[in-house]
Short mmCIF file of C-alpha atoms in Angstrom, two decimals:
data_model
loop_
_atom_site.label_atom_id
_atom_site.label_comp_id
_atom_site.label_asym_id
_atom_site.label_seq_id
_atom_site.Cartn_x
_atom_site.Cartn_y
_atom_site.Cartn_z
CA UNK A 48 63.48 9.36 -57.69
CA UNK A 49 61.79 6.09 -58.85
CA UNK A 50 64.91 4.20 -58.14
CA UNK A 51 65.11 4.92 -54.26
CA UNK A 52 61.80 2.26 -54.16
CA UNK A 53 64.02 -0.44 -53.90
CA UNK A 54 66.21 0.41 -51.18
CA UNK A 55 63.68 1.93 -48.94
CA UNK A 56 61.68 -1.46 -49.26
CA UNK A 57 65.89 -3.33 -49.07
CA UNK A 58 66.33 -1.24 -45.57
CA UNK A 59 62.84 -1.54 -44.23
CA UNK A 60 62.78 -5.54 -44.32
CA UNK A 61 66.42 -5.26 -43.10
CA UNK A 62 65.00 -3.09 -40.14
CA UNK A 63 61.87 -5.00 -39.09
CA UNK A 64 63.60 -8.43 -39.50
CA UNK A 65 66.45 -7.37 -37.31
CA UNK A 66 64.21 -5.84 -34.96
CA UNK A 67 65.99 -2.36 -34.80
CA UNK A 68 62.73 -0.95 -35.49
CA UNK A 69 59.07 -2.09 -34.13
CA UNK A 70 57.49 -0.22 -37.32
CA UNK A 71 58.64 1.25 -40.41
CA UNK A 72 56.95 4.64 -41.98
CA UNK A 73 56.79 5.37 -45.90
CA UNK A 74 54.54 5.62 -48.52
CA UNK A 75 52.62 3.15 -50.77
CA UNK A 76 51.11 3.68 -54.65
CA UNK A 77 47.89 5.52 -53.95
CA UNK A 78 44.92 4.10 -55.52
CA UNK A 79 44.18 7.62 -57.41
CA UNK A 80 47.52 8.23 -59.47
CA UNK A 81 49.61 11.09 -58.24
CA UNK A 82 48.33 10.25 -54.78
CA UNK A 83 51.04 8.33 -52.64
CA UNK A 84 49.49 7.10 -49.14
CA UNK A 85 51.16 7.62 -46.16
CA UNK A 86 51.77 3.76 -44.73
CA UNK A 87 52.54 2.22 -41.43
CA UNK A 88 54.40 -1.33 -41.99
CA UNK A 89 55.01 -3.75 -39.41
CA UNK A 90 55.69 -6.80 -40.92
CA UNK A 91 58.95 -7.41 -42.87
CA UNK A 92 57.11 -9.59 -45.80
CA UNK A 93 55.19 -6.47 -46.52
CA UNK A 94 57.82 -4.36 -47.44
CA UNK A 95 57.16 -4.77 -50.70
CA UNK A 96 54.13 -2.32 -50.54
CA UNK A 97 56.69 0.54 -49.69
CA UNK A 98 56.47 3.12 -52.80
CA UNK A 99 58.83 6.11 -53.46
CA UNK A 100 58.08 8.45 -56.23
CA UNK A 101 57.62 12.05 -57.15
CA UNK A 102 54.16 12.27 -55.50
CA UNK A 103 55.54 11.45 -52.10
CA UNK A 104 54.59 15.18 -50.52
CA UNK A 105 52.49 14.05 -47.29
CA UNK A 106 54.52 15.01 -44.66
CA UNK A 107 55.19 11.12 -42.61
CA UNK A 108 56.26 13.02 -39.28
CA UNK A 109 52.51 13.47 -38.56
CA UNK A 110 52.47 10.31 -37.93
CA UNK A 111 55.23 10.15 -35.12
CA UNK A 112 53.51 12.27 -32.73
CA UNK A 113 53.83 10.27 -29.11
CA UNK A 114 54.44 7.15 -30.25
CA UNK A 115 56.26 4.81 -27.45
CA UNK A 116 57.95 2.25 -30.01
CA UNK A 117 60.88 2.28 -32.36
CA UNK A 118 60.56 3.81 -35.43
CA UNK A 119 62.09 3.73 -38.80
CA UNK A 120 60.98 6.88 -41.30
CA UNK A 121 61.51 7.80 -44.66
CA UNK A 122 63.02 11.42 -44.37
CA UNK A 123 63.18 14.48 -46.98
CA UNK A 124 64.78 17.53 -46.61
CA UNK A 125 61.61 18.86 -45.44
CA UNK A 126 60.04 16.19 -43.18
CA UNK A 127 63.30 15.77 -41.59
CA UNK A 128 63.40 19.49 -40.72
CA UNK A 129 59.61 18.50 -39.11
CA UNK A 130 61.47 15.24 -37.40
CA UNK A 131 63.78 18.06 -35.71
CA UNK A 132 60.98 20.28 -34.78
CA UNK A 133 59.01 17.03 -33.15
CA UNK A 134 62.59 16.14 -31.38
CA UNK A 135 62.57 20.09 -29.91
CA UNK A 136 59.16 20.16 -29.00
CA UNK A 137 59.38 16.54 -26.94
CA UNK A 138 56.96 14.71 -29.53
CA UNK A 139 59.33 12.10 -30.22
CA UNK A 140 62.80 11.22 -28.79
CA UNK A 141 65.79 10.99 -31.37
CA UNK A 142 66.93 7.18 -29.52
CA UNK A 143 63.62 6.30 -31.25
CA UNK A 144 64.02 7.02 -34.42
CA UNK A 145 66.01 5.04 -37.46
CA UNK A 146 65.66 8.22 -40.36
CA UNK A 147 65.96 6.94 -43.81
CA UNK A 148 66.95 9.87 -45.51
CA UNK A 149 66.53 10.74 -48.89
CA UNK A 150 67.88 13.70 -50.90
CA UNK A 151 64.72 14.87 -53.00
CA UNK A 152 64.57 16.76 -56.22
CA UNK A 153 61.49 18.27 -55.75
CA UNK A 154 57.52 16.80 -55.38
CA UNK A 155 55.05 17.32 -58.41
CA UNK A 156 51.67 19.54 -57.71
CA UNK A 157 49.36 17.14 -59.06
CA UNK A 158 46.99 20.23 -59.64
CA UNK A 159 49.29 21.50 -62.20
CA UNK A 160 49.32 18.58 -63.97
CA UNK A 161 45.47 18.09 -64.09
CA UNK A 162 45.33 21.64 -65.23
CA UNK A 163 47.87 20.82 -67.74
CA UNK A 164 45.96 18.12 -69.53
CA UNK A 165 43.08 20.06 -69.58
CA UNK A 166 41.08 18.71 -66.46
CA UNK A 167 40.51 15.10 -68.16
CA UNK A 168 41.15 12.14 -66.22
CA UNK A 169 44.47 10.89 -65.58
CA UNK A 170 44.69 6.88 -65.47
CA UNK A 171 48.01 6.33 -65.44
CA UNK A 172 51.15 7.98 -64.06
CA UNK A 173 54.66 7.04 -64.92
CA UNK A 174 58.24 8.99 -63.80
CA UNK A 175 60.94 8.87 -65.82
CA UNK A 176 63.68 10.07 -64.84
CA UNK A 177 63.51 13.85 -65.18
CA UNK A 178 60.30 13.43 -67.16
CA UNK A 179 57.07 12.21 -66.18
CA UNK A 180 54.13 10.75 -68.42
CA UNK A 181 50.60 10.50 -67.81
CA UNK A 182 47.81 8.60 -69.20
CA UNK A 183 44.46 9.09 -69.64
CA UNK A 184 41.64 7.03 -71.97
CA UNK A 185 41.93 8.81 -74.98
CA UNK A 186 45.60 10.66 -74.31
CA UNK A 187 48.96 10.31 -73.32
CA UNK A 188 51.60 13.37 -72.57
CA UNK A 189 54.85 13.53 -71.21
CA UNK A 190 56.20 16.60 -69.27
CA UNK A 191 59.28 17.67 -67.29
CA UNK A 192 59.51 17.31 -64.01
CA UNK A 193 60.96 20.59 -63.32
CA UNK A 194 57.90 22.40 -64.81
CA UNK A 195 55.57 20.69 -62.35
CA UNK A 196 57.21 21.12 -59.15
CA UNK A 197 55.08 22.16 -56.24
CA UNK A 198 55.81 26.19 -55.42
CA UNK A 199 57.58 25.25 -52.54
CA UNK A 200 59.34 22.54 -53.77
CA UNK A 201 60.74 24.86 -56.84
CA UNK A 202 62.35 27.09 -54.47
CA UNK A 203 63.32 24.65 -51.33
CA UNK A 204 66.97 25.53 -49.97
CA UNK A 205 66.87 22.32 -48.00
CA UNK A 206 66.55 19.18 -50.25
CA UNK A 207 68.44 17.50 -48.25
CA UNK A 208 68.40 15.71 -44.82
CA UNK A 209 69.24 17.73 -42.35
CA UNK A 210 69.19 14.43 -39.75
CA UNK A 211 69.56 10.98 -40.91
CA UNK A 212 70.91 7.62 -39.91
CA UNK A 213 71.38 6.42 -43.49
CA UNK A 214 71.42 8.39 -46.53
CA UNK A 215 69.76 6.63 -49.64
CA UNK A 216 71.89 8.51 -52.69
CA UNK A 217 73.94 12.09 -53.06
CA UNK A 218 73.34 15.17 -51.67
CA UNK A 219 71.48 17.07 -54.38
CA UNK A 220 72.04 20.96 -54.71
CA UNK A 221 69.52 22.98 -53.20
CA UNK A 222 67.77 26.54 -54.47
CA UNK A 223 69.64 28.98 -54.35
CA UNK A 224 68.35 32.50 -55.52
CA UNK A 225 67.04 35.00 -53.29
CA UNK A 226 64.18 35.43 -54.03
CA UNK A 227 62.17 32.40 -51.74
CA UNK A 228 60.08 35.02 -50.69
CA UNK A 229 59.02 36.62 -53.82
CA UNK A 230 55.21 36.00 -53.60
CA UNK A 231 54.93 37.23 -50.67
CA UNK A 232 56.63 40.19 -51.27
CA UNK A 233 54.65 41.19 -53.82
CA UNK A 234 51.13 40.29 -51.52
CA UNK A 235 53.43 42.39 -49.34
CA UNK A 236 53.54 45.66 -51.57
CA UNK A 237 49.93 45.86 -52.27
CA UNK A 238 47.98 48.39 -50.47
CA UNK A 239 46.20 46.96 -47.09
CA UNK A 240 42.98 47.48 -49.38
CA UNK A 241 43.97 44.92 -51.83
CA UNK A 242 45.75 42.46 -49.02
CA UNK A 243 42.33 42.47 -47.18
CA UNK A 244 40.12 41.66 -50.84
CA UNK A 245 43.32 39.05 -51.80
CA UNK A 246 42.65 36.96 -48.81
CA UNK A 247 39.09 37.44 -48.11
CA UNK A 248 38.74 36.14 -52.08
CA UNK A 249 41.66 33.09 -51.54
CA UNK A 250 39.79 31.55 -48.31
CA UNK A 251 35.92 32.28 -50.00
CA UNK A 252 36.62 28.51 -50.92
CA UNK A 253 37.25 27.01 -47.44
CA UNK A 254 35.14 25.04 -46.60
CA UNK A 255 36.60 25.00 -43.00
CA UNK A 256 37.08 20.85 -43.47
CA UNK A 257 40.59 21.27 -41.77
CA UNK A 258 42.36 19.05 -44.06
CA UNK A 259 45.26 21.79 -43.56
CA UNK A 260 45.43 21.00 -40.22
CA UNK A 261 44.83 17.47 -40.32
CA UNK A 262 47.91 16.97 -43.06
CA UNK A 263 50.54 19.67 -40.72
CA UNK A 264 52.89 17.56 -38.82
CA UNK A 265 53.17 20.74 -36.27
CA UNK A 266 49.33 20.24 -35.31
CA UNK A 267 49.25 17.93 -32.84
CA UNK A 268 47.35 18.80 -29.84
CA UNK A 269 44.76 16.64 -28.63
CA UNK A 270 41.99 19.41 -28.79
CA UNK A 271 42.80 21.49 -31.40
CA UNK A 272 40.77 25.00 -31.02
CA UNK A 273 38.81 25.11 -34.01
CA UNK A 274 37.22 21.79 -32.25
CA UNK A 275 36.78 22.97 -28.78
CA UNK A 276 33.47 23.74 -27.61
CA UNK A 277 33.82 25.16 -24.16
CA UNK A 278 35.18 27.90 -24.60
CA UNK A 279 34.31 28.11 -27.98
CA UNK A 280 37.36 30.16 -29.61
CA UNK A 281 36.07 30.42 -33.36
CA UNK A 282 32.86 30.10 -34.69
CA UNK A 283 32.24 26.88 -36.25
CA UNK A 284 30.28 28.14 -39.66
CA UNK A 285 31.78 29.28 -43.26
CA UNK A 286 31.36 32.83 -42.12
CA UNK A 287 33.61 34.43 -43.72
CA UNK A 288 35.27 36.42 -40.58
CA UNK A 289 35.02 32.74 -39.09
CA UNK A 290 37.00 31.13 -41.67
CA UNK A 291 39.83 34.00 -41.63
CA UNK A 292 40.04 34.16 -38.01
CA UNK A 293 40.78 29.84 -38.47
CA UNK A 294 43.16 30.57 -41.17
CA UNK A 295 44.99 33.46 -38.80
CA UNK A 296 44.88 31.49 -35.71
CA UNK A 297 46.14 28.09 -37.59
CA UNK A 298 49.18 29.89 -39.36
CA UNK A 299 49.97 31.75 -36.19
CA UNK A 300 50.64 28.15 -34.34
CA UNK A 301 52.98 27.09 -36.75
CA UNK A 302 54.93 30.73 -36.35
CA UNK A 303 58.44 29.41 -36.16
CA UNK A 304 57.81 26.22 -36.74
CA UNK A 305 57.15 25.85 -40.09
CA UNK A 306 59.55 24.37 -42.45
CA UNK A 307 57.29 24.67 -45.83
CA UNK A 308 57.18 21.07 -46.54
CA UNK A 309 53.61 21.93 -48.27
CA UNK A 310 51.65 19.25 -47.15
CA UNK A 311 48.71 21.40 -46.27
CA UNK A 312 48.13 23.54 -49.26
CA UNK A 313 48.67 19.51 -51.04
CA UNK A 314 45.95 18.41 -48.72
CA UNK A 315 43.49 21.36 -49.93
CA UNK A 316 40.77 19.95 -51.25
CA UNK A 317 39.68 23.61 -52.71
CA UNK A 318 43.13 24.47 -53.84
CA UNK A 319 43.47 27.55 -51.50
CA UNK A 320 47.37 28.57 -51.28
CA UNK A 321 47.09 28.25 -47.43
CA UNK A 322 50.97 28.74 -47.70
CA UNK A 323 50.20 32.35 -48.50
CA UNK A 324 50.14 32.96 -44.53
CA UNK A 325 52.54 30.44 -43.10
CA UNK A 326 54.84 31.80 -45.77
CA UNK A 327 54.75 35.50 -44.25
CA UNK A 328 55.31 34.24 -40.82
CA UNK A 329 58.50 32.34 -42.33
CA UNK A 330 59.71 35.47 -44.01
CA UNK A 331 58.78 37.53 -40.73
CA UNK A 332 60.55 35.02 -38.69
CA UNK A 333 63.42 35.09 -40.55
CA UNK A 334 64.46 38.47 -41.20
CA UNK A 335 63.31 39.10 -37.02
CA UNK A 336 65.17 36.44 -35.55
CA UNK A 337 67.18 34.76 -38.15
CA UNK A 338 65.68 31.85 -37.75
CA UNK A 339 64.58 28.80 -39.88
CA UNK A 340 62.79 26.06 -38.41
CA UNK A 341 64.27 22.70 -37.91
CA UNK A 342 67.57 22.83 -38.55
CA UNK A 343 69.05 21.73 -36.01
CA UNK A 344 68.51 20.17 -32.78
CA UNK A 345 70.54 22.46 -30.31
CA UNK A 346 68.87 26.03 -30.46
CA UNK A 347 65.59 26.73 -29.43
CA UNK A 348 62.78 28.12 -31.23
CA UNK A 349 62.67 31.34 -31.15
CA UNK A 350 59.09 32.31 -29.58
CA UNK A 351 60.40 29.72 -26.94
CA UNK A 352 63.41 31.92 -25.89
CA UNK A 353 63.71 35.84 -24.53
CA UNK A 354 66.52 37.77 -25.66
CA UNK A 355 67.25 40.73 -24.56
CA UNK A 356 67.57 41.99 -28.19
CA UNK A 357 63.99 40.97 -29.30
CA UNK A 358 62.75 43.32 -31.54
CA UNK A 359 60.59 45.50 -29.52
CA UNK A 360 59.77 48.66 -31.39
CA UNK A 361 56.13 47.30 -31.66
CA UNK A 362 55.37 48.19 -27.84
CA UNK A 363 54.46 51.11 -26.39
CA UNK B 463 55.57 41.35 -33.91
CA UNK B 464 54.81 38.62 -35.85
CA UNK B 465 51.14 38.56 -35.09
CA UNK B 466 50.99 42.41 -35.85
CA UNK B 467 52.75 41.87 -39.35
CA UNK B 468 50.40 38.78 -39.98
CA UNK B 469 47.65 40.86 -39.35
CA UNK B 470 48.46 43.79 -40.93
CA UNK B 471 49.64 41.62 -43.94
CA UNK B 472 46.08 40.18 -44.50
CA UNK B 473 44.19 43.78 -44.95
CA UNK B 474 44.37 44.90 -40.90
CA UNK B 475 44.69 49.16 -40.88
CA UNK B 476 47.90 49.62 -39.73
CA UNK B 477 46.73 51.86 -36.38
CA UNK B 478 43.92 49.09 -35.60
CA UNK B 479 46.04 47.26 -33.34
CA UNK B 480 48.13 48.37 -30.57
CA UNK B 481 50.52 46.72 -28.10
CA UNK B 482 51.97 48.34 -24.83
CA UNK B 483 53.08 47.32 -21.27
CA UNK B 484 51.99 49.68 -18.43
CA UNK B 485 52.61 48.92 -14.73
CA UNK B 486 49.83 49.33 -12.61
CA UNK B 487 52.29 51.96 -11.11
CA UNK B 488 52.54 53.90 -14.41
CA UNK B 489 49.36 55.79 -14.29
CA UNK B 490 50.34 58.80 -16.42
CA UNK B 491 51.74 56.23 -19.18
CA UNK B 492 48.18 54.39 -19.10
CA UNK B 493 46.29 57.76 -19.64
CA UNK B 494 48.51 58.98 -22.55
CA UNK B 495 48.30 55.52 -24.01
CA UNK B 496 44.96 55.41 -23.91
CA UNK B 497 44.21 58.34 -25.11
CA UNK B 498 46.32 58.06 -28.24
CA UNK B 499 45.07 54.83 -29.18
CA UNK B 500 41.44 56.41 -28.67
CA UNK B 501 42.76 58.79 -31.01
CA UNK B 502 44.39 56.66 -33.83
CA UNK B 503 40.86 54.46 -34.07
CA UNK B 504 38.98 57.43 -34.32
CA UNK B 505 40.45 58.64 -36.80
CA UNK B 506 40.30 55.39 -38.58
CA UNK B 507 36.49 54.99 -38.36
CA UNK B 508 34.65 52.02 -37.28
CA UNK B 509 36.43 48.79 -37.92
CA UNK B 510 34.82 47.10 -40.98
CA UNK B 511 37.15 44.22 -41.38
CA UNK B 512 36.98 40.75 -39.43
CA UNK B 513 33.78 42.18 -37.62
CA UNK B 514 31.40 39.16 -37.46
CA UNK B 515 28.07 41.36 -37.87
CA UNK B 516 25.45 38.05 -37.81
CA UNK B 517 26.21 34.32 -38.41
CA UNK B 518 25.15 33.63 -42.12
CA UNK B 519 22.52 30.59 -41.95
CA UNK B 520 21.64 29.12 -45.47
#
């Protein structure tokens, strides 16, 4: 995907010097490899700090929440299903927006890669192509990309744009097995015994630092509720009923909004598969109101809407 | 729904968590609601998960 760097920075200086947009959002090299920085550019002769690799998983439509000016983004499958969701939800209007869109073959977990070189320090990071190499002091390995894709990445049905006002290269074929949902159906089968100790013993990590939240594109109020202090709606300590009730309440907001981009479970700095619950709420979603999030811009959300044909069996 | 399944998906009893809508005309309905809900829990036993017994302090 190395190759896109160049038009993304072509289009961007195209886009700021013609004024079409006031500011243009991508992604620069991080200064830790495998860690690509979300960056605001406002200045055509800066273009050239625009960066576009495998490593590019942040999700950018965080950061067009309310803004008033023109923007140009850099678009994936997944952040332009978020762009859609902001357009639905009034965050952002669509006369705003230039979308650079770019068909993506999948992101690379940079925790599988650490683990796959044993935890040593990696110096270096180079794509190519389908492969990928990484450098260290005393080392050097080169694996495939398609071994190191991020779990939602490996099984995303939606590589593609779904909204875009230029399209940087060909469509590229999405996943398509059936079996998205397969780790959470098999959370799904164990007894409620098990569910409770598998979840209790995934978020025994948290340290409740909220870089989920902080990295979601769909959290955007001003006060979240983990933050609020009158009322106070979760207690603020690593108690573990505490932390579940924040993980609960968190996934529960994004219900039907979600469109598994992955940016929080990248943010993790514990490595908890926060996905785990978002992920059941996009299986639930789906199979009760055939619905997948941000896909297009004329049908409402479903726990926006009442149908008369809401699944009700639930109420007494 | 989704909240229930969420719940329930996590380690919740099924049976911990009911849902129903009773008019403030539907008096019967709110008695035998109540009292089968009283006697789901019951049988069920006192609820041991997500019950915050004392803020841990290190």
């Amino acid at each position: 995907m190395l190759h896109y760097t160049e038009k993304i920075r072509e289009i961007a200086g195209r886009l700021l010097k013609q004024g079409v947009v006031d500011v243009f959002i991508g992604y620069r090299k991080g200064s830790v490899p495998m860690m690509n920085n979300p960056l605001l550019i406002r200045d055509p002769g800066s273009t050239d700090l625009l960066y576009w690799d495998s490593n590019c998983a942040l999700n950018l439509c965080n950061y067009l929440t309310g803004r008033k000016d023109r923007i140009g983004i850099v678009a994936t499958g997944c952040v332009s299903r978020n762009i859609v969701t902001h357009i639905v939800e009034n965050q952002i209007s669509r006369s705003q927006l230039y979308v650079v869109g770019i068909p993506c073959t999948g992101m690379i977990s940079h925790r599988a890669v650490i683990r796959a070189v044993g935890g040593r320090e990696i110096i270096e990071f180079e794509e190519q192509g389908e492969r990928f190499l990484v450098r260290g002091r005393d080392f050097e390995e080169i694996f495939e990309k398609n071994d190191f894709l991020q779990s939602n990445c490996a099984v995303c049905r939606y590589p593609n744009p779904v909204l875009y006002d230029e399209m940087l290269g060909e469509r590229v074929p999405g996943y398509e097995g059936d079996d998205v949902y397969r780790d959470v159906e098999k959370v799904e089968q164990m007894s409620s015994e098990d569910r409770r100790g598998f979840f209790s013993r995934m978020i025994s990590r948290c340290i409740r630092c909220y870089a989920c939240r902080d990295a979601c594109p769909l959290c955007y109020c001003p006060t979240c509720f983990v933050d609020e202090s009158r009322p106070q709606w979760v207690g603020k300590s690593i108690d573990p009923v505490d932390t579940m009730t924040f993980h609960l309440l968190r996934a529960f907001h994004c219900a039907g909004r979600c469109t598994d981009c992955g940016a929080c479970e990248r943010a993790c700095p514990m490595g908890i598969p926060v996905r785990q619950f978002t992920k059941k709420l996009n299986k639930d979603v789906q199979e009760l109101f055939s619905w997948e999030a941000g896909l297009g811009l004329e049908q409402r959300p479903p726990l926006d809407v009442y149908r008369q044909d809401d699944y009700d069996g639930f109420i007494r | 729904m989704l909240l229930k399944n969420l719940l329930e998906h996590i380690g919740l009893e099924p049976g911990r968590l009911h849902f129903s809508w009773i008019s403030s005309a539907e008096a019967a309905k709110f008695v035998e609601v109540a009292n089968e809900v009283n006697q789901v829990v019951e049988e069920l036993g006192p609820a041991r998960f997500l019950v915050k017994r004392k803020a841990r302090v290190a």
